[in-house]
mmCIF file of C-alpha atoms in Angstrom:
data_model
loop_
_atom_site.group_PDB
_atom_site.id
_atom_site.type_symbol
_atom_site.label_atom_id
_atom_site.label_comp_id
_atom_site.label_asym_id
_atom_site.label_seq_id
_atom_site.Cartn_x
_atom_site.Cartn_y
_atom_site.Cartn_z
ATOM 1 C CA PRO A 1 51.292 2.370 1.715
ATOM 2 C CA MET A 2 52.411 3.841 -1.962
ATOM 3 C CA ILE A 3 50.242 2.247 -4.720
ATOM 4 C CA ASP A 4 51.692 2.578 -8.105
ATOM 5 C CA LEU A 5 48.268 4.091 -9.599
ATOM 6 C CA ALA A 6 45.113 5.941 -8.480
ATOM 7 C CA ILE A 7 42.549 6.445 -11.313
ATOM 8 C CA ILE A 8 39.640 9.226 -10.587
ATOM 9 C CA GLY A 9 36.803 8.472 -12.511
ATOM 10 C CA ALA A 10 35.121 4.957 -12.723
ATOM 11 C CA GLY A 11 33.345 5.312 -16.333
ATOM 12 C CA PRO A 12 34.496 3.833 -19.616
ATOM 13 C CA TYR A 13 38.027 5.308 -19.653
ATOM 14 C CA GLY A 14 38.880 4.803 -15.772
ATOM 15 C CA ILE A 15 37.672 1.184 -16.032
ATOM 16 C CA SER A 16 39.417 0.644 -19.053
ATOM 17 C CA LEU A 17 42.545 2.075 -17.604
ATOM 18 C CA ALA A 18 42.265 -0.044 -14.492
ATOM 19 C CA ALA A 19 41.792 -2.996 -16.897
ATOM 20 C CA HIS A 20 45.371 -2.418 -18.403
ATOM 21 C CA ALA A 21 46.781 -1.796 -15.162
ATOM 22 C CA ALA A 22 45.843 -4.733 -13.833
ATOM 23 C CA ALA A 23 47.080 -6.680 -16.511
ATOM 24 C CA ARG A 24 50.607 -4.938 -15.924
ATOM 25 C CA GLY A 25 50.565 -6.219 -12.425
ATOM 26 C CA LEU A 26 50.440 -2.809 -11.212
ATOM 27 C CA ASP A 27 48.791 -1.960 -7.825
ATOM 28 C CA TYR A 28 46.172 0.874 -8.708
ATOM 29 C CA ARG A 29 42.892 2.257 -6.765
ATOM 30 C CA LEU A 30 39.890 3.288 -8.763
ATOM 31 C CA PHE A 31 37.912 5.805 -7.499
ATOM 32 C CA GLY A 32 34.085 6.631 -8.235
ATOM 33 C CA PRO A 33 31.096 5.268 -8.107
ATOM 34 C CA PRO A 34 31.146 2.688 -11.218
ATOM 35 C CA MET A 35 29.241 4.313 -14.363
ATOM 36 C CA HIS A 36 27.717 6.959 -12.415
ATOM 37 C CA PHE A 37 27.541 9.552 -14.871
ATOM 38 C CA TRP A 38 26.150 7.302 -17.410
ATOM 39 C CA ARG A 39 23.451 5.400 -14.784
ATOM 40 C CA GLU A 40 22.311 8.818 -12.865
ATOM 41 C CA ARG A 41 23.201 11.978 -14.823
ATOM 42 C CA MET A 42 21.851 10.986 -18.465
ATOM 43 C CA PRO A 43 18.045 9.588 -19.396
ATOM 44 C CA GLN A 44 17.969 6.046 -20.136
ATOM 45 C CA ASN A 45 15.232 6.272 -22.701
ATOM 46 C CA MET A 46 17.580 7.278 -25.647
ATOM 47 C CA PHE A 47 20.628 6.070 -27.195
ATOM 48 C CA ILE A 48 24.413 6.181 -27.572
ATOM 49 C CA ARG A 49 25.145 8.263 -30.840
ATOM 50 C CA THR A 50 28.109 6.478 -31.578
ATOM 51 C CA ASN A 51 28.098 3.459 -33.904
ATOM 52 C CA PRO A 52 28.064 0.256 -31.440
ATOM 53 C CA ALA A 53 31.046 -1.010 -33.486
ATOM 54 C CA TYR A 54 33.222 1.688 -31.808
ATOM 55 C CA VAL A 55 32.201 1.730 -28.260
ATOM 56 C CA ASN A 56 34.294 -1.113 -26.810
ATOM 57 C CA LEU A 57 36.062 -0.528 -23.499
ATOM 58 C CA SER A 58 39.646 -1.509 -23.640
ATOM 59 C CA ASP A 59 41.438 -4.204 -22.472
ATOM 60 C CA ALA A 60 45.076 -5.479 -22.675
ATOM 61 C CA GLU A 61 43.968 -8.559 -25.280
ATOM 62 C CA GLY A 62 41.153 -6.923 -26.613
ATOM 63 C CA ARG A 63 39.065 -10.033 -25.734
ATOM 64 C CA PHE A 64 36.028 -8.265 -23.943
ATOM 65 C CA THR A 65 34.169 -6.304 -26.718
ATOM 66 C CA LEU A 66 30.524 -5.328 -27.132
ATOM 67 C CA GLU A 67 30.092 -8.302 -29.495
ATOM 68 C CA HIS A 68 31.739 -10.571 -26.831
ATOM 69 C CA PHE A 69 29.201 -9.248 -24.100
ATOM 70 C CA ALA A 70 25.979 -9.420 -26.578
ATOM 71 C CA GLU A 71 26.972 -13.495 -27.502
ATOM 72 C CA GLU A 72 27.499 -14.197 -23.749
ATOM 73 C CA THR A 73 24.672 -12.819 -22.879
ATOM 74 C CA GLY A 74 21.988 -12.839 -25.344
ATOM 75 C CA THR A 75 21.830 -9.120 -25.395
ATOM 76 C CA GLU A 76 20.353 -7.978 -28.730
ATOM 77 C CA LEU A 77 22.823 -5.104 -30.327
ATOM 78 C CA GLY A 78 20.262 -2.825 -31.786
ATOM 79 C CA LYS A 79 21.392 0.383 -33.720
ATOM 80 C CA PRO A 80 21.312 2.739 -32.030
ATOM 81 C CA LEU A 81 22.461 1.374 -28.762
ATOM 82 C CA PRO A 82 20.198 1.926 -25.927
ATOM 83 C CA ARG A 83 22.350 3.413 -22.816
ATOM 84 C CA PRO A 84 21.281 0.592 -20.414
ATOM 85 C CA VAL A 85 22.768 -1.722 -22.563
ATOM 86 C CA PHE A 86 25.960 0.287 -22.554
ATOM 87 C CA VAL A 87 25.997 0.291 -18.793
ATOM 88 C CA GLN A 88 25.361 -3.306 -18.708
ATOM 89 C CA TYR A 89 28.525 -3.861 -20.772
ATOM 90 C CA ALA A 90 30.323 -1.857 -18.798
ATOM 91 C CA MET A 91 29.934 -3.676 -15.643
ATOM 92 C CA TRP A 92 30.265 -6.652 -17.413
ATOM 93 C CA PHE A 93 33.582 -5.762 -18.493
ATOM 94 C CA ALA A 94 34.581 -4.887 -14.877
ATOM 95 C CA GLU A 95 33.854 -8.248 -13.804
ATOM 96 C CA LYS A 96 35.403 -10.066 -16.690
ATOM 97 C CA THR A 97 38.761 -8.187 -16.107
ATOM 98 C CA HIS A 98 38.315 -8.109 -12.234
ATOM 99 C CA ILE A 99 38.005 -4.212 -11.863
ATOM 100 C CA VAL A 100 38.126 -3.510 -8.255
ATOM 101 C CA PHE A 101 36.089 -0.007 -7.347
ATOM 102 C CA GLU A 102 36.498 2.278 -4.540
ATOM 103 C CA HIS A 103 33.075 4.037 -4.333
ATOM 104 C CA GLN A 104 34.489 7.053 -2.440
ATOM 105 C CA LEU A 105 34.995 10.680 -4.148
ATOM 106 C CA ILE A 106 38.230 12.419 -4.088
ATOM 107 C CA ALA A 107 37.691 15.743 -2.738
ATOM 108 C CA GLN A 108 41.623 16.928 -2.642
ATOM 109 C CA LEU A 109 44.818 15.953 -4.780
ATOM 110 C CA ARG A 110 48.204 17.287 -3.407
ATOM 111 C CA ARG A 111 51.868 16.867 -4.541
ATOM 112 C CA SER A 112 53.522 14.312 -1.686
ATOM 113 C CA THR A 113 56.876 12.995 -0.998
ATOM 114 C CA GLY A 114 57.161 10.605 -3.844
ATOM 115 C CA GLY A 115 54.078 11.220 -5.349
ATOM 116 C CA TYR A 116 50.647 12.300 -4.492
ATOM 117 C CA LYS A 117 48.056 12.349 -1.623
ATOM 118 C CA LEU A 118 44.569 11.528 -1.981
ATOM 119 C CA LEU A 119 42.139 13.093 -0.115
ATOM 120 C CA THR A 120 38.531 11.317 0.091
ATOM 121 C CA GLY A 121 35.274 13.088 1.497
ATOM 122 C CA ASP A 122 35.273 11.637 4.598
ATOM 123 C CA GLY A 123 38.943 12.823 5.182
ATOM 124 C CA SER A 124 40.720 8.929 4.624
ATOM 125 C CA ALA A 125 44.010 9.292 2.622
ATOM 126 C CA SER A 126 45.500 7.057 -0.098
ATOM 127 C CA TYR A 127 49.139 7.824 -1.831
ATOM 128 C CA ALA A 128 49.756 7.115 -5.285
ATOM 129 C CA ARG A 129 53.041 7.732 -7.552
ATOM 130 C CA ARG A 130 50.531 8.327 -10.438
ATOM 131 C CA VAL A 131 47.288 9.854 -10.967
ATOM 132 C CA ILE A 132 45.146 9.984 -13.628
ATOM 133 C CA ILE A 133 42.039 12.096 -13.707
ATOM 134 C CA VAL A 134 39.220 10.489 -16.175
ATOM 135 C CA THR A 135 36.191 12.612 -14.653
ATOM 136 C CA GLY A 136 34.204 12.995 -18.068
ATOM 137 C CA LEU A 137 31.744 15.529 -19.022
ATOM 138 C CA GLN A 138 29.707 16.620 -15.909
ATOM 139 C CA HIS A 139 31.861 19.478 -14.692
ATOM 140 C CA PHE A 140 31.669 21.067 -18.039
ATOM 141 C CA GLU A 141 28.263 22.530 -17.614
ATOM 142 C CA HIS A 142 27.793 25.917 -18.624
ATOM 143 C CA ILE A 143 25.310 28.721 -18.475
ATOM 144 C CA PRO A 144 25.893 31.818 -20.458
ATOM 145 C CA ASP A 145 26.609 35.120 -18.266
ATOM 146 C CA GLU A 146 23.317 36.432 -20.043
ATOM 147 C CA LEU A 147 20.969 33.760 -18.084
ATOM 148 C CA ALA A 148 23.067 33.237 -15.239
ATOM 149 C CA GLY A 149 21.095 35.588 -13.245
ATOM 150 C CA LEU A 150 18.042 33.969 -13.302
ATOM 151 C CA PRO A 151 16.610 31.345 -10.892
ATOM 152 C CA ALA A 152 17.467 27.376 -11.154
ATOM 153 C CA SER A 153 13.880 26.991 -11.383
ATOM 154 C CA LEU A 154 13.682 28.783 -15.027
ATOM 155 C CA VAL A 155 17.241 28.115 -16.319
ATOM 156 C CA SER A 156 19.143 24.962 -16.153
ATOM 157 C CA HIS A 157 21.566 22.911 -17.949
ATOM 158 C CA PRO A 158 21.006 19.458 -19.602
ATOM 159 C CA ILE A 159 23.648 17.717 -17.738
ATOM 160 C CA GLY A 160 22.066 16.192 -14.580
ATOM 161 C CA TYR A 161 18.505 15.443 -15.839
ATOM 162 C CA SER A 162 17.922 11.610 -16.114
ATOM 163 C CA ASP A 163 13.950 12.373 -16.276
ATOM 164 C CA TYR A 164 12.187 15.138 -18.298
ATOM 165 C CA SER A 165 8.813 14.004 -16.619
ATOM 166 C CA ILE A 166 9.055 17.274 -14.395
ATOM 167 C CA PHE A 167 8.742 19.415 -17.466
ATOM 168 C CA GLY A 168 5.414 17.912 -18.823
ATOM 169 C CA GLY A 169 2.770 20.043 -19.953
ATOM 170 C CA LYS A 170 4.937 23.075 -19.455
ATOM 171 C CA ARG A 171 6.149 25.577 -22.492
ATOM 172 C CA VAL A 172 10.310 24.781 -22.785
ATOM 173 C CA ALA A 173 12.632 26.772 -24.705
ATOM 174 C CA VAL A 174 15.999 24.794 -25.647
ATOM 175 C CA LEU A 175 19.026 26.670 -26.735
ATOM 176 C CA GLY A 176 21.608 25.366 -28.738
ATOM 177 C CA SER A 177 22.480 23.396 -31.833
ATOM 178 C CA GLY A 178 24.682 20.238 -31.029
ATOM 179 C CA GLN A 179 23.474 16.694 -30.132
ATOM 180 C CA SER A 180 22.268 17.417 -26.492
ATOM 181 C CA SER A 181 19.813 20.005 -27.240
ATOM 182 C CA TRP A 182 18.421 17.904 -30.298
ATOM 183 C CA GLU A 183 18.236 15.379 -27.427
ATOM 184 C CA ALA A 184 16.731 17.173 -24.819
ATOM 185 C CA ALA A 185 14.015 18.680 -27.197
ATOM 186 C CA ALA A 186 13.021 15.182 -28.040
ATOM 187 C CA LEU A 187 12.939 13.865 -24.559
ATOM 188 C CA LEU A 188 10.906 17.070 -23.352
ATOM 189 C CA HIS A 189 8.425 16.364 -26.209
ATOM 190 C CA LEU A 190 8.612 12.777 -25.316
ATOM 191 C CA ALA A 191 7.606 13.637 -21.682
ATOM 192 C CA GLY A 192 4.761 16.095 -22.955
ATOM 193 C CA SER A 193 6.199 19.243 -23.314
ATOM 194 C CA HIS A 194 5.466 22.288 -25.355
ATOM 195 C CA VAL A 195 8.981 22.647 -26.973
ATOM 196 C CA GLU A 196 10.989 25.483 -29.143
ATOM 197 C CA LEU A 197 14.332 24.717 -29.859
ATOM 198 C CA ILE A 198 16.375 27.667 -30.783
ATOM 199 C CA TYR A 199 19.610 27.991 -32.574
ATOM 200 C CA ARG A 200 21.885 29.743 -34.813
ATOM 201 C CA ARG A 201 22.798 27.456 -37.543
ATOM 202 C CA ASP A 202 20.585 27.642 -40.974
ATOM 203 C CA GLU A 203 19.615 24.181 -40.972
ATOM 204 C CA PRO A 204 20.528 20.841 -38.996
ATOM 205 C CA HIS A 205 23.093 18.890 -39.955
ATOM 206 C CA TYR A 206 22.731 15.219 -39.535
ATOM 207 C CA SER A 207 25.310 12.465 -39.395
ATOM 208 C CA PRO A 208 24.845 9.545 -41.529
ATOM 209 C CA ALA A 209 22.483 6.978 -40.752
ATOM 210 C CA ASP A 210 24.678 4.284 -38.948
ATOM 211 C CA ASN A 211 27.394 7.492 -37.782
ATOM 212 C CA HIS A 212 30.010 4.627 -38.823
ATOM 213 C CA GLY A 213 32.542 7.572 -39.789
ATOM 214 C CA SER A 214 32.534 8.906 -36.177
ATOM 215 C CA GLY A 215 34.861 5.880 -35.274
ATOM 216 C CA ALA A 216 36.893 5.087 -38.562
ATOM 217 C CA ASN A 217 38.254 8.736 -38.868
ATOM 218 C CA LEU A 218 38.653 9.525 -35.397
ATOM 219 C CA ILE A 219 42.579 9.114 -35.141
ATOM 220 C CA ALA A 220 43.120 10.734 -38.557
ATOM 221 C CA LEU A 221 41.007 13.841 -37.515
ATOM 222 C CA ALA A 222 43.058 14.172 -34.022
ATOM 223 C CA GLU A 223 46.409 13.759 -35.903
ATOM 224 C CA SER A 224 45.710 16.351 -38.726
ATOM 225 C CA PHE A 225 44.146 19.136 -36.043
ATOM 226 C CA TYR A 226 47.538 18.352 -33.620
ATOM 227 C CA ASP A 227 49.837 19.589 -36.576
ATOM 228 C CA LEU A 228 48.545 22.289 -37.028
ATOM 229 C CA PRO A 229 49.517 25.663 -36.158
ATOM 230 C CA LEU A 230 48.356 27.080 -32.800
ATOM 231 C CA GLU A 231 46.414 29.998 -34.585
ATOM 232 C CA GLU A 232 44.380 27.647 -36.720
ATOM 233 C CA LYS A 233 43.927 25.400 -33.791
ATOM 234 C CA GLN A 234 41.702 28.089 -32.210
ATOM 235 C CA GLU A 235 40.142 29.198 -35.195
ATOM 236 C CA ARG A 236 38.765 25.698 -35.726
ATOM 237 C CA TRP A 237 37.814 25.135 -31.927
ATOM 238 C CA LYS A 238 35.724 28.802 -32.547
ATOM 239 C CA LYS A 239 33.635 27.439 -35.226
ATOM 240 C CA PRO A 240 30.599 25.385 -34.479
ATOM 241 C CA SER A 241 30.996 21.800 -35.530
ATOM 242 C CA GLY A 242 29.689 18.517 -34.980
ATOM 243 C CA SER A 243 26.676 16.727 -36.414
ATOM 244 C CA ILE A 244 23.084 15.334 -34.739
ATOM 245 C CA ALA A 245 22.632 11.825 -34.600
ATOM 246 C CA SER A 246 20.013 10.419 -37.423
ATOM 247 C CA PHE A 247 18.271 8.498 -34.746
ATOM 248 C CA LEU A 248 16.926 11.736 -33.376
ATOM 249 C CA ARG A 249 15.256 13.087 -36.476
ATOM 250 C CA PRO A 250 12.061 11.523 -36.315
ATOM 251 C CA TYR A 251 11.811 12.435 -32.572
ATOM 252 C CA VAL A 252 12.208 16.193 -33.494
ATOM 253 C CA ASP A 253 11.347 16.766 -37.231
ATOM 254 C CA GLY A 254 7.603 18.102 -37.295
ATOM 255 C CA LYS A 255 7.412 17.816 -33.743
ATOM 256 C CA ILE A 256 9.304 20.749 -32.175
#
């Protein structure tokens, strides 16, 4: 049978999309292990950099917020928000909105008569009129060409590490000036590594203490960016941007 919508990716965006699809009475299927990237591909002993006020998943009536979750479950919402709490909230949200998960991964997506054909890893097929792909950041891992020839035992990317204990007692260089670099350095230090953080900026740029602007200004920033001429967009895109969450400062300053 041909369903209305297939959603590939069962993270926060996929779950939110499924909640809206269900509210509109669409026949949908949501493919992927629930919150897999947040559960299995990121360290759990770290925090969400975004202010908790802006990490709500989206349902049609705006009922199932992080605050609602905290009140119902008796969960204390600290700032910054621990990652396991965010995962717990997402699964609570899915239960409240009656989300049905298909745990299979989609291996192929093809055009088909009237829509699309989706093939899972075991070869089973589904058909959908529309498909939304929300597979997140895990497929954007990149090792620069200058380092790509070195063995994986010597060079790796932080995506995929849920535990840094394997680096305990080792000397590790972290290359980069972004949030993930600072976080990796902090977690390596906590794991007992001897860490050197190497980057090209003159000095780190820490965000305000509560990181409140990250959500409040997001729409305005996006609209102003997309109104720019293509050349200016590309020029801005090439520039280093973003800041480091202030909660990382005590884990790094004076230690790395």
